Amino acid sequence: MPVSVLQEHIDPTLFWDAAEQILTVTTADQVVRLASDELTAFINAEPVSLEVPIRIVGDLPYAPLSFLARLYGLDWTFDQTAAVVAVLDKDLAHRESLLERSTSLRAGPSLRQVRFTSLKQGERVIIYGEEGGWLKVQSTGGLVGYIPRSATGPISTVLPDQTVPKSYPRWQPKQGAINLTWEYVHSRTPSFAEIGPLPGVNVIAPTWFNLSSPEGDLASRADAAFVKAAHAEGIAVWALVTNDFDPDLTRAVLSSSNKREKVIRQLLTYAHLLELDGLNIDFENVYLADSHLLVQFLRELTPLAHAEGLTVSVDITVPSTSPNWSLVYDRPAIAEIVDYVALMAYDEHWAASPVAGSVASLPWTEAGILATLESVPAKKLLLGLPFYTRLWEEHTLPGGGAKVTSTAYSMSRARVFLEQNSLEPTFDPSSGQNYVSLSLPGITLRLWLEDHASLQARLGLVKKYQLAGVASWQRGYAEPWVWELLAENLGTRQ
């Protein structure tokens, strides 16, 4: 059957790679690959034999219906005389009956209508409706038309197969909400002795993996000792995987079925060797035209990761009009596929912003949560918390106006800045945060604080919208008091 017909009527997520001539089928627990003219398919990387391979007829790929029917739980018949394929979804309830006498199948509910074919006594028909003593039916050969109601026996309703499909139980912490913090790793992963206590943290996500070549190679900074130490503290490890913010590299890898598979195999191998608990996918600055490729990568990764006991999470931005940074995320599809979605609710005013402002004002953050909840369920959503701010410098220009620059400040660096300059914060109602400014000759310094009040307000939004938890960027920017406040509000204190 043509792949395009299967996509239209059976499964719109069927993915045909025309360049490599590979069909990929993804379900909740399986990834199936079929290559053109090959009599071996692969289900979760295990080979299975095919009676008929994928064929290319003209420019159209045709897939083996007998194999896919078993995969999807379908019944199908082929009427060679009428050249009709009939497919019945066994997961749908339907009405049917056996013919008590032979009759004609007609184009409409009348003896004057064109006769399609003869139906024999004892033949089963599926019933779609009734009109003036006539039934609209489908024959076993797949033809749809009308027969007299008097030709059929009792009508019965066939219920779908009640077999419960396999599902992966989404990981949840033993108590409270998810309290994830990212660990930024430039070259060397710090030891837990260097990090110090993290009371209440139940997930840590070190930035360990990144795409490193257009061929789908991964670079790794992973440290098995870090995982072992985290587990000793009762903390799960979800290793972060990034695309290096490179849209061309991302396209080169994700556009190839073979390269996607290569990346996934590497990730699963690392996960097994390191005894990871999950993967955190952080693909940013991706071409909008490649949105479907990112979704397909997640469709192929998630079932295989689940089979290895791994939790899959994805980082997304606050909804905006930016093609590469926001519109590229098919949020409904992503939320359906993965276990958790981390909303990076920061960089409202980014490093090169032409205007000084908060990293994440409270009204902007709440609006971002509400917009995201339109497509991501609260039970899967983690609110991103910034543990950093920006010191803005507004330089007065000779002709008027100002040149704006910024420097990222951790919580402790911001506190020291206030102490050194004897500054007392005031509340800024527009941002919902504490704020300071300092005027010097030719320059004005501005700082919106990420402090106790700001963090408490963000945690209030987590409670208000009953989110799954938080994800904080990043551990190294936080002051020690932060962890106690998070543990108290998220119910993760042990």
GROMACS .gro file of C-alpha atoms in nm:
model
  494
    1MET     CA    1   0.000   0.000   0.000
    2PRO     CA    2   0.134   0.351  -0.075
    3VAL     CA    3   0.302   0.506   0.227
    4SER     CA    4   0.112   0.828   0.160
    5VAL     CA    5  -0.221   0.641   0.197
    6LEU     CA    6  -0.103   0.484   0.523
    7GLN     CA    7   0.001   0.828   0.649
    8GLU     CA    8  -0.338   0.974   0.559
    9HIS     CA    9  -0.560   0.698   0.697
   10ILE     CA   10  -0.360   0.487   0.944
   11ASP     CA   11  -0.073   0.678   1.106
   12PRO     CA   12   0.028   1.036   1.019
   13THR     CA   13   0.355   0.990   1.212
   14LEU     CA   14   0.492   0.734   0.963
   15PHE     CA   15   0.826   0.882   0.853
   16TRP     CA   16   0.954   0.818   0.501
   17ASP     CA   17   1.317   0.915   0.437
   18ALA     CA   18   1.324   0.955   0.059
   19ALA     CA   19   1.700   1.009   0.042
   20GLU     CA   20   1.788   0.691   0.232
   21GLN     CA   21   1.466   0.506   0.138
   22ILE     CA   22   1.389   0.407   0.497
   23LEU     CA   23   1.043   0.392   0.653
   24THR     CA   24   1.033   0.446   1.029
   25VAL     CA   25   0.730   0.349   1.236
   26THR     CA   26   0.711   0.460   1.599
   27THR     CA   27   0.466   0.348   1.865
   28ALA     CA   28   0.460   0.401   2.240
   29ASP     CA   29   0.709   0.120   2.292
   30GLN     CA   30   0.857   0.033   1.952
   31VAL     CA   31   1.075   0.182   1.680
   32VAL     CA   32   1.046  -0.009   1.353
   33ARG     CA   33   1.271   0.049   1.050
   34LEU     CA   34   1.211  -0.089   0.703
   35ALA     CA   35   1.453  -0.024   0.418
   36SER     CA   36   1.361  -0.037   0.051
   37ASP     CA   37   1.399  -0.382  -0.112
   38GLU     CA   38   1.521  -0.538   0.216
   39LEU     CA   39   1.350  -0.850   0.352
   40THR     CA   40   1.463  -0.773   0.706
   41ALA     CA   41   1.304  -0.507   0.923
   42PHE     CA   42   1.422  -0.401   1.268
   43ILE     CA   43   1.197  -0.366   1.572
   44ASN     CA   44   1.384  -0.193   1.855
   45ALA     CA   45   1.705  -0.288   1.671
   46GLU     CA   46   1.609  -0.659   1.663
   47PRO     CA   47   1.581  -0.814   1.313
   48VAL     CA   48   1.252  -0.962   1.188
   49SER     CA   49   1.181  -1.122   0.851
   50LEU     CA   50   0.944  -0.972   0.596
   51GLU     CA   51   0.744  -1.161   0.335
   52VAL     CA   52   0.741  -0.854   0.112
   53PRO     CA   53   0.981  -0.558   0.128
   54ILE     CA   54   0.919  -0.190   0.067
   55ARG     CA   55   0.902  -0.126  -0.307
   56ILE     CA   56   0.945   0.197  -0.501
   57VAL     CA   57   0.693   0.216  -0.784
   58GLY     CA   58   0.758   0.520  -0.995
   59ASP     CA   59   0.850   0.772  -0.726
   60LEU     CA   60   0.609   0.631  -0.466
   61PRO     CA   61   0.712   0.401  -0.180
   62TYR     CA   62   0.480   0.105  -0.114
   63ALA     CA   63   0.493  -0.062   0.229
   64PRO     CA   64   0.404  -0.427   0.312
   65LEU     CA   65   0.050  -0.406   0.447
   66SER     CA   66   0.056  -0.755   0.599
   67PHE     CA   67   0.347  -0.661   0.826
   68LEU     CA   68   0.209  -0.320   0.923
   69ALA     CA   69  -0.139  -0.464   0.987
   70ARG     CA   70   0.006  -0.691   1.254
   71LEU     CA   71   0.194  -0.397   1.402
   72TYR     CA   72  -0.115  -0.175   1.422
   73GLY     CA   73  -0.371  -0.446   1.502
   74LEU     CA   74  -0.562  -0.422   1.173
   75ASP     CA   75  -0.766  -0.668   0.968
   76TRP     CA   76  -0.741  -0.632   0.592
   77THR     CA   77  -0.873  -0.797   0.278
   78PHE     CA   78  -0.803  -0.756  -0.092
   79ASP     CA   79  -1.074  -0.797  -0.353
   80GLN     CA   80  -0.879  -0.879  -0.667
   81THR     CA   81  -1.181  -0.843  -0.896
   82ALA     CA   82  -1.267  -0.495  -0.771
   83ALA     CA   83  -0.902  -0.407  -0.697
   84VAL     CA   84  -1.003  -0.285  -0.351
   85VAL     CA   85  -0.811  -0.315  -0.025
   86ALA     CA   86  -1.029  -0.299   0.287
   87VAL     CA   87  -0.870  -0.225   0.623
   88LEU     CA   88  -1.053  -0.261   0.956
   89ASP     CA   89  -0.918  -0.116   1.277
   90LYS     CA   90  -0.980  -0.375   1.548
   91ASP     CA   91  -0.948  -0.103   1.810
   92LEU     CA   92  -1.275   0.056   1.694
   93ALA     CA   93  -1.622  -0.069   1.786
   94HIS     CA   94  -1.847  -0.146   1.490
   95ARG     CA   95  -2.178  -0.311   1.401
   96GLU     CA   96  -2.198  -0.616   1.178
   97SER     CA   97  -2.436  -0.884   1.055
   98LEU     CA   98  -2.447  -1.203   0.847
   99LEU     CA   99  -2.657  -1.212   0.531
  100GLU     CA  100  -2.955  -1.448   0.558
  101ARG     CA  101  -2.999  -1.449   0.180
  102SER     CA  102  -2.804  -1.342  -0.124
  103THR     CA  103  -2.856  -0.983  -0.234
  104SER     CA  104  -2.713  -0.705  -0.448
  105LEU     CA  105  -2.490  -0.426  -0.322
  106ARG     CA  106  -2.612  -0.101  -0.476
  107ALA     CA  107  -2.486   0.257  -0.506
  108GLY     CA  108  -2.782   0.397  -0.310
  109PRO     CA  109  -3.084   0.300  -0.097
  110SER     CA  110  -3.310   0.201  -0.388
  111LEU     CA  111  -3.362  -0.082  -0.637
  112ARG     CA  112  -3.316   0.180  -0.908
  113GLN     CA  113  -2.958   0.248  -0.800
  114VAL     CA  114  -2.660   0.099  -0.984
  115ARG     CA  115  -2.574  -0.256  -0.878
  116PHE     CA  116  -2.210  -0.293  -0.773
  117THR     CA  117  -2.188  -0.665  -0.708
  118SER     CA  118  -2.365  -0.967  -0.560
  119LEU     CA  119  -2.326  -1.065  -0.197
  120LYS     CA  120  -2.373  -1.427  -0.095
  121GLN     CA  121  -2.577  -1.575   0.187
  122GLY     CA  122  -2.366  -1.607   0.501
  123GLU     CA  123  -2.133  -1.322   0.407
  124ARG     CA  124  -2.043  -1.081   0.684
  125VAL     CA  125  -2.105  -0.709   0.633
  126ILE     CA  126  -2.004  -0.411   0.844
  127ILE     CA  127  -2.289  -0.168   0.899
  128TYR     CA  128  -2.237   0.210   0.887
  129GLY     CA  129  -2.595   0.334   0.891
  130GLU     CA  130  -2.962   0.279   0.806
  131GLU     CA  131  -3.188   0.471   0.568
  132GLY     CA  132  -3.550   0.385   0.488
  133GLY     CA  133  -3.525   0.008   0.514
  134TRP     CA  134  -3.177  -0.001   0.361
  135LEU     CA  135  -2.841  -0.047   0.532
  136LYS     CA  136  -2.518   0.122   0.432
  137VAL     CA  137  -2.261  -0.155   0.457
  138GLN     CA  138  -1.911  -0.260   0.366
  139SER     CA  139  -1.859  -0.602   0.214
  140THR     CA  140  -1.577  -0.836   0.305
  141GLY     CA  141  -1.419  -0.732  -0.023
  142GLY     CA  142  -1.411  -0.370   0.089
  143LEU     CA  143  -1.688  -0.227  -0.130
  144VAL     CA  144  -1.927   0.018   0.035
  145GLY     CA  145  -2.289   0.039  -0.075
  146TYR     CA  146  -2.651  -0.032   0.022
  147ILE     CA  147  -2.847  -0.354   0.080
  148PRO     CA  148  -3.206  -0.418   0.198
  149ARG     CA  149  -3.238  -0.449   0.573
  150SER     CA  150  -3.444  -0.764   0.516
  151ALA     CA  151  -3.139  -0.943   0.372
  152THR     CA  152  -2.955  -0.944   0.703
  153GLY     CA  153  -2.997  -1.132   1.026
  154PRO     CA  154  -2.955  -0.990   1.377
  155ILE     CA  155  -2.716  -0.695   1.405
  156SER     CA  156  -2.446  -0.723   1.669
  157THR     CA  157  -2.199  -0.470   1.806
  158VAL     CA  158  -1.836  -0.582   1.805
  159LEU     CA  159  -1.633  -0.416   2.079
  160PRO     CA  160  -1.264  -0.341   2.034
  161ASP     CA  161  -0.991  -0.561   2.173
  162GLN     CA  162  -0.960  -0.469   2.539
  163THR     CA  163  -0.588  -0.547   2.549
  164VAL     CA  164  -0.418  -0.260   2.730
  165PRO     CA  165  -0.129  -0.124   2.521
  166LYS     CA  166   0.212  -0.124   2.677
  167SER     CA  167   0.295   0.199   2.853
  168TYR     CA  168   0.599   0.332   3.033
  169PRO     CA  169   0.528   0.459   3.385
  170ARG     CA  170   0.660   0.814   3.399
  171TRP     CA  171   0.925   0.849   3.670
  172GLN     CA  172   0.824   1.053   3.972
  173PRO     CA  173   1.023   1.139   4.284
  174LYS     CA  174   0.957   0.946   4.602
  175GLN     CA  175   0.822   1.259   4.766
  176GLY     CA  176   0.729   1.607   4.655
  177ALA     CA  177   0.781   1.761   4.314
  178ILE     CA  178   1.075   1.730   4.075
  179ASN     CA  179   1.363   1.949   4.189
  180LEU     CA  180   1.608   1.940   3.899
  181THR     CA  181   1.918   2.152   3.869
  182TRP     CA  182   2.149   2.170   3.572
  183GLU     CA  183   2.521   2.123   3.629
  184TYR     CA  184   2.717   2.320   3.369
  185VAL     CA  185   3.026   2.123   3.267
  186HIS     CA  186   3.274   2.303   3.042
  187SER     CA  187   3.552   2.045   3.045
  188ARG     CA  188   3.570   1.871   3.383
  189THR     CA  189   3.280   1.753   3.597
  190PRO     CA  190   3.321   1.867   3.959
  191SER     CA  191   3.305   1.608   4.235
  192PHE     CA  192   3.018   1.608   4.482
  193ALA     CA  193   3.269   1.708   4.749
  194GLU     CA  194   3.338   2.026   4.550
  195ILE     CA  195   2.969   2.090   4.489
  196GLY     CA  196   2.864   2.063   4.852
  197PRO     CA  197   2.524   1.968   4.994
  198LEU     CA  198   2.216   1.989   4.771
  199PRO     CA  199   1.931   1.924   5.016
  200GLY     CA  200   1.603   1.853   4.842
  201VAL     CA  201   1.748   1.815   4.492
  202ASN     CA  202   1.627   1.489   4.339
  203VAL     CA  203   1.755   1.525   3.980
  204ILE     CA  204   2.081   1.670   3.851
  205ALA     CA  205   2.141   1.722   3.479
  206PRO     CA  206   2.509   1.763   3.385
  207THR     CA  207   2.580   1.911   3.041
  208TRP     CA  208   2.774   1.611   2.917
  209PHE     CA  209   2.691   1.540   2.554
  210ASN     CA  210   2.680   1.742   2.233
  211LEU     CA  211   2.661   1.679   1.861
  212SER     CA  212   3.018   1.711   1.735
  213SER     CA  213   3.005   1.631   1.364
  214PRO     CA  214   2.763   1.629   1.070
  215GLU     CA  215   2.798   1.249   1.069
  216GLY     CA  216   2.617   1.216   1.400
  217ASP     CA  217   2.912   1.176   1.635
  218LEU     CA  218   2.870   1.274   2.000
  219ALA     CA  219   3.129   1.444   2.219
  220SER     CA  220   3.124   1.336   2.582
  221ARG     CA  221   3.242   1.491   2.909
  222ALA     CA  222   3.069   1.224   3.117
  223ASP     CA  223   3.202   1.107   3.453
  224ALA     CA  224   3.092   0.772   3.598
  225ALA     CA  225   3.213   0.870   3.946
  226PHE     CA  226   2.973   1.166   3.943
  227VAL     CA  227   2.678   0.936   3.872
  228LYS     CA  228   2.782   0.699   4.149
  229ALA     CA  229   2.814   0.987   4.397
  230ALA     CA  230   2.477   1.133   4.294
  231HIS     CA  231   2.307   0.797   4.343
  232ALA     CA  232   2.465   0.771   4.688
  233GLU     CA  233   2.287   1.099   4.771
  234GLY     CA  234   1.956   0.972   4.631
  235ILE     CA  235   1.980   1.201   4.328
  236ALA     CA  236   1.889   1.082   3.977
  237VAL     CA  237   2.114   1.183   3.687
  238TRP     CA  238   1.961   1.299   3.358
  239ALA     CA  239   2.249   1.374   3.122
  240LEU     CA  240   2.194   1.678   2.900
  241VAL     CA  241   2.241   1.645   2.523
  242THR     CA  242   2.283   1.962   2.317
  243ASN     CA  243   2.303   2.048   1.948
  244ASP     CA  244   2.561   2.319   2.024
  245PHE     CA  245   2.302   2.577   1.910
  246ASP     CA  246   2.411   2.502   1.552
  247PRO     CA  247   2.116   2.482   1.308
  248ASP     CA  248   2.325   2.356   1.015
  249LEU     CA  249   2.483   2.079   1.220
  250THR     CA  250   2.141   1.988   1.356
  251ARG     CA  251   1.991   1.966   1.008
  252ALA     CA  252   2.280   1.753   0.880
  253VAL     CA  253   2.224   1.498   1.156
  254LEU     CA  254   1.847   1.495   1.204
  255SER     CA  255   1.765   1.485   0.831
  256SER     CA  256   1.921   1.138   0.804
  257SER     CA  257   1.748   0.829   0.945
  258ASN     CA  258   2.083   0.654   0.975
  259LYS     CA  259   2.244   0.945   1.160
  260ARG     CA  260   1.952   0.980   1.400
  261GLU     CA  261   1.987   0.611   1.476
  262LYS     CA  262   2.362   0.656   1.528
  263VAL     CA  263   2.307   0.934   1.782
  264ILE     CA  264   2.045   0.729   1.967
  265ARG     CA  265   2.270   0.422   1.981
  266GLN     CA  266   2.553   0.630   2.127
  267LEU     CA  267   2.324   0.782   2.390
  268LEU     CA  268   2.187   0.444   2.494
  269THR     CA  269   2.538   0.298   2.514
  270TYR     CA  270   2.657   0.584   2.734
  271ALA     CA  271   2.344   0.555   2.948
  272HIS     CA  272   2.409   0.186   3.005
  273LEU     CA  273   2.779   0.226   3.082
  274LEU     CA  274   2.727   0.523   3.313
  275GLU     CA  275   2.406   0.389   3.474
  276LEU     CA  276   2.219   0.709   3.389
  277ASP     CA  277   1.858   0.760   3.495
  278GLY     CA  278   1.749   0.983   3.211
  279LEU     CA  279   1.832   1.205   2.915
  280ASN     CA  280   1.763   1.577   2.888
  281ILE     CA  281   1.742   1.695   2.526
  282ASP     CA  282   1.844   2.059   2.483
  283PHE     CA  283   1.826   2.139   2.112
  284GLU     CA  284   1.808   2.515   2.059
  285ASN     CA  285   1.844   2.738   1.752
  286VAL     CA  286   1.698   2.484   1.509
  287TYR     CA  287   1.562   2.584   1.169
  288LEU     CA  288   1.183   2.613   1.175
  289ALA     CA  289   1.170   2.399   0.860
  290ASP     CA  290   1.331   2.117   1.063
  291SER     CA  291   1.067   2.113   1.337
  292HIS     CA  292   0.936   1.777   1.214
  293LEU     CA  293   1.288   1.630   1.223
  294LEU     CA  294   1.327   1.722   1.589
  295VAL     CA  295   0.993   1.558   1.665
  296GLN     CA  296   1.094   1.248   1.470
  297PHE     CA  297   1.421   1.224   1.662
  298LEU     CA  298   1.224   1.228   1.988
  299ARG     CA  299   0.977   0.969   1.853
  300GLU     CA  300   1.266   0.735   1.775
  301LEU     CA  301   1.462   0.801   2.094
  302THR     CA  302   1.189   0.782   2.356
  303PRO     CA  303   1.061   0.422   2.315
  304LEU     CA  304   1.417   0.288   2.311
  305ALA     CA  305   1.514   0.500   2.612
  306HIS     CA  306   1.207   0.380   2.800
  307ALA     CA  307   1.302   0.020   2.724
  308GLU     CA  308   1.628   0.090   2.909
  309GLY     CA  309   1.446   0.247   3.205
  310LEU     CA  310   1.544   0.603   3.112
  311THR     CA  311   1.334   0.916   3.162
  312VAL     CA  312   1.328   1.152   2.864
  313SER     CA  313   1.288   1.527   2.907
  314VAL     CA  314   1.311   1.814   2.659
  315ASP     CA  315   1.397   2.180   2.714
  316ILE     CA  316   1.183   2.439   2.535
  317THR     CA  317   1.158   2.817   2.538
  318VAL     CA  318   0.868   3.043   2.629
  319PRO     CA  319   0.632   3.069   2.327
  320SER     CA  320   0.728   3.362   2.105
  321THR     CA  321   0.746   3.457   1.736
  322SER     CA  322   1.114   3.362   1.698
  323PRO     CA  323   1.134   3.090   1.427
  324ASN     CA  324   1.455   2.913   1.535
  325TRP     CA  325   1.422   2.968   1.908
  326SER     CA  326   1.052   2.913   1.974
  327LEU     CA  327   0.825   2.835   1.678
  328VAL     CA  328   1.044   2.536   1.595
  329TYR     CA  329   0.910   2.351   1.900
  330ASP     CA  330   0.598   2.151   1.813
  331ARG     CA  331   0.492   2.165   2.175
  332PRO     CA  332   0.182   1.940   2.152
  333ALA     CA  333   0.377   1.666   1.973
  334ILE     CA  334   0.677   1.693   2.205
  335ALA     CA  335   0.456   1.681   2.515
  336GLU     CA  336   0.282   1.368   2.387
  337ILE     CA  337   0.611   1.187   2.325
  338VAL     CA  338   0.838   1.263   2.621
  339ASP     CA  339   0.805   1.231   2.998
  340TYR     CA  340   0.879   1.589   3.100
  341VAL     CA  341   0.918   1.930   2.938
  342ALA     CA  342   1.139   2.195   3.101
  343LEU     CA  343   1.026   2.551   3.026
  344MET     CA  344   1.335   2.772   3.006
  345ALA     CA  345   1.153   3.072   3.150
  346TYR     CA  346   1.444   3.312   3.139
  347ASP     CA  347   1.632   3.543   2.899
  348GLU     CA  348   1.331   3.769   2.859
  349HIS     CA  349   1.608   4.026   2.821
  350TRP     CA  350   1.899   3.834   2.674
  351ALA     CA  351   2.271   3.917   2.688
  352ALA     CA  352   2.268   4.136   2.377
  353SER     CA  353   1.926   4.290   2.439
  354PRO     CA  354   1.914   4.654   2.320
  355VAL     CA  355   1.707   4.737   2.627
  356ALA     CA  356   1.794   4.671   2.990
  357GLY     CA  357   1.549   4.457   3.182
  358SER     CA  358   1.484   4.155   3.398
  359VAL     CA  359   1.610   3.812   3.301
  360ALA     CA  360   1.260   3.686   3.379
  361SER     CA  361   1.000   3.927   3.513
  362LEU     CA  362   0.719   3.761   3.705
  363PRO     CA  363   0.436   3.874   3.469
  364TRP     CA  364   0.636   3.751   3.168
  365THR     CA  365   0.705   3.420   3.343
  366GLU     CA  366   0.340   3.363   3.431
  367ALA     CA  367   0.230   3.450   3.077
  368GLY     CA  368   0.485   3.197   2.947
  369ILE     CA  369   0.350   2.927   3.177
  370LEU     CA  370  -0.008   2.991   3.066
  371ALA     CA  371   0.087   2.986   2.697
  372THR     CA  372   0.281   2.662   2.742
  373LEU     CA  373   0.000   2.494   2.936
  374GLU     CA  374  -0.217   2.526   2.625
  375SER     CA  375  -0.016   2.238   2.476
  376VAL     CA  376   0.184   2.083   2.762
  377PRO     CA  377  -0.003   1.925   3.058
  378ALA     CA  378   0.091   2.060   3.400
  379LYS     CA  379   0.186   1.710   3.519
  380LYS     CA  380   0.470   1.712   3.263
  381LEU     CA  381   0.585   2.074   3.293
  382LEU     CA  382   0.892   2.189   3.487
  383LEU     CA  383   0.937   2.563   3.543
  384GLY     CA  384   1.285   2.688   3.463
  385LEU     CA  385   1.432   2.901   3.743
  386PRO     CA  386   1.715   3.148   3.674
  387PHE     CA  387   1.986   3.156   3.941
  388TYR     CA  388   2.151   3.445   3.758
  389THR     CA  389   2.080   3.804   3.666
  390ARG     CA  390   2.245   4.065   3.445
  391LEU     CA  391   2.421   4.385   3.535
  392TRP     CA  392   2.321   4.632   3.267
  393GLU     CA  393   2.540   4.925   3.167
  394GLU     CA  394   2.373   5.212   2.983
  395HIS     CA  395   2.645   5.432   2.832
  396THR     CA  396   2.532   5.782   2.736
  397LEU     CA  397   2.628   5.862   2.377
  398PRO     CA  398   2.749   6.210   2.272
  399GLY     CA  399   2.464   6.261   2.026
  400GLY     CA  400   2.201   6.137   2.269
  401GLY     CA  401   2.067   5.792   2.336
  402ALA     CA  402   2.256   5.511   2.504
  403LYS     CA  403   2.459   5.202   2.427
  404VAL     CA  404   2.350   4.903   2.636
  405THR     CA  405   2.576   4.615   2.742
  406SER     CA  406   2.535   4.344   3.003
  407THR     CA  407   2.729   4.098   3.216
  408ALA     CA  408   2.580   3.783   3.368
  409TYR     CA  409   2.598   3.777   3.749
  410SER     CA  410   2.547   3.483   3.978
  411MET     CA  411   2.341   3.531   4.294
  412SER     CA  412   2.649   3.578   4.510
  413ARG     CA  413   2.816   3.817   4.266
  414ALA     CA  414   2.499   4.030   4.256
  415ARG     CA  415   2.490   4.036   4.637
  416VAL     CA  416   2.854   4.145   4.654
  417PHE     CA  417   2.785   4.420   4.398
  418LEU     CA  418   2.512   4.560   4.624
  419GLU     CA  419   2.734   4.542   4.933
  420GLN     CA  420   3.033   4.707   4.766
  421ASN     CA  421   2.819   4.995   4.640
  422SER     CA  422   2.600   5.025   4.953
  423LEU     CA  423   2.285   4.981   4.744
  424GLU     CA  424   1.945   4.913   4.896
  425PRO     CA  425   1.699   4.735   4.661
  426THR     CA  426   1.353   4.873   4.595
  427PHE     CA  427   1.056   4.678   4.468
  428ASP     CA  428   0.982   4.720   4.097
  429PRO     CA  429   0.609   4.649   4.046
  430SER     CA  430   0.641   4.608   3.668
  431SER     CA  431   0.881   4.314   3.702
  432GLY     CA  432   0.762   4.190   4.041
  433GLN     CA  433   1.124   4.190   4.158
  434ASN     CA  434   1.368   4.386   4.368
  435TYR     CA  435   1.575   4.630   4.167
  436VAL     CA  436   1.877   4.860   4.207
  437SER     CA  437   2.036   5.129   3.992
  438LEU     CA  438   2.356   5.328   4.022
  439SER     CA  439   2.426   5.649   3.831
  440LEU     CA  440   2.786   5.733   3.750
  441PRO     CA  441   2.931   5.994   3.513
  442GLY     CA  442   2.822   5.890   3.162
  443ILE     CA  443   2.686   5.554   3.270
  444THR     CA  444   2.389   5.407   3.454
  445LEU     CA  445   2.404   5.058   3.606
  446ARG     CA  446   2.082   4.856   3.653
  447LEU     CA  447   2.021   4.520   3.817
  448TRP     CA  448   1.701   4.318   3.864
  449LEU     CA  449   1.765   4.078   4.149
  450GLU     CA  450   1.713   3.703   4.162
  451ASP     CA  451   1.681   3.679   4.539
  452HIS     CA  452   1.466   3.519   4.807
  453ALA     CA  453   1.160   3.723   4.709
  454SER     CA  454   1.196   3.645   4.338
  455LEU     CA  455   1.248   3.273   4.394
  456GLN     CA  456   0.958   3.254   4.638
  457ALA     CA  457   0.732   3.419   4.380
  458ARG     CA  458   0.836   3.170   4.111
  459LEU     CA  459   0.770   2.878   4.343
  460GLY     CA  460   0.429   3.029   4.405
  461LEU     CA  461   0.358   2.990   4.032
  462VAL     CA  462   0.460   2.623   4.048
  463LYS     CA  463   0.201   2.570   4.321
  464LYS     CA  464  -0.063   2.787   4.156
  465TYR     CA  465  -0.056   2.588   3.832
  466GLN     CA  466   0.026   2.251   3.996
  467LEU     CA  467   0.333   2.197   3.781
  468ALA     CA  468   0.547   1.883   3.799
  469GLY     CA  469   0.838   2.075   3.948
  470VAL     CA  470   1.129   2.301   3.863
  471ALA     CA  471   1.452   2.299   3.663
  472SER     CA  472   1.713   2.554   3.773
  473TRP     CA  473   1.991   2.709   3.565
  474GLN     CA  474   2.237   2.649   3.700
  475ARG     CA  475   2.368   2.489   4.018
  476GLY     CA  476   2.691   2.691   4.020
  477TYR     CA  477   2.504   3.024   4.024
  478ALA     CA  478   2.303   2.948   4.339
  479GLU     CA  479   2.372   3.051   4.697
  480PRO     CA  480   2.343   2.780   4.968
  481TRP     CA  481   2.012   2.910   5.111
  482VAL     CA  482   1.842   2.839   4.777
  483TRP     CA  483   1.829   2.464   4.828
  484GLU     CA  484   1.650   2.486   5.162
  485LEU     CA  485   1.388   2.721   5.016
  486LEU     CA  486   1.329   2.489   4.720
  487ALA     CA  487   1.307   2.180   4.941
  488GLU     CA  488   1.056   2.348   5.171
  489ASN     CA  489   0.830   2.466   4.888
  490LEU     CA  490   0.855   2.155   4.670
  491GLY     CA  491   0.814   1.905   4.953
  492THR     CA  492   1.145   1.734   4.879
  493ARG     CA  493   1.309   1.772   5.217
  494GLN     CA  494   1.422   1.430   5.342
   0.00000   0.00000   0.00000
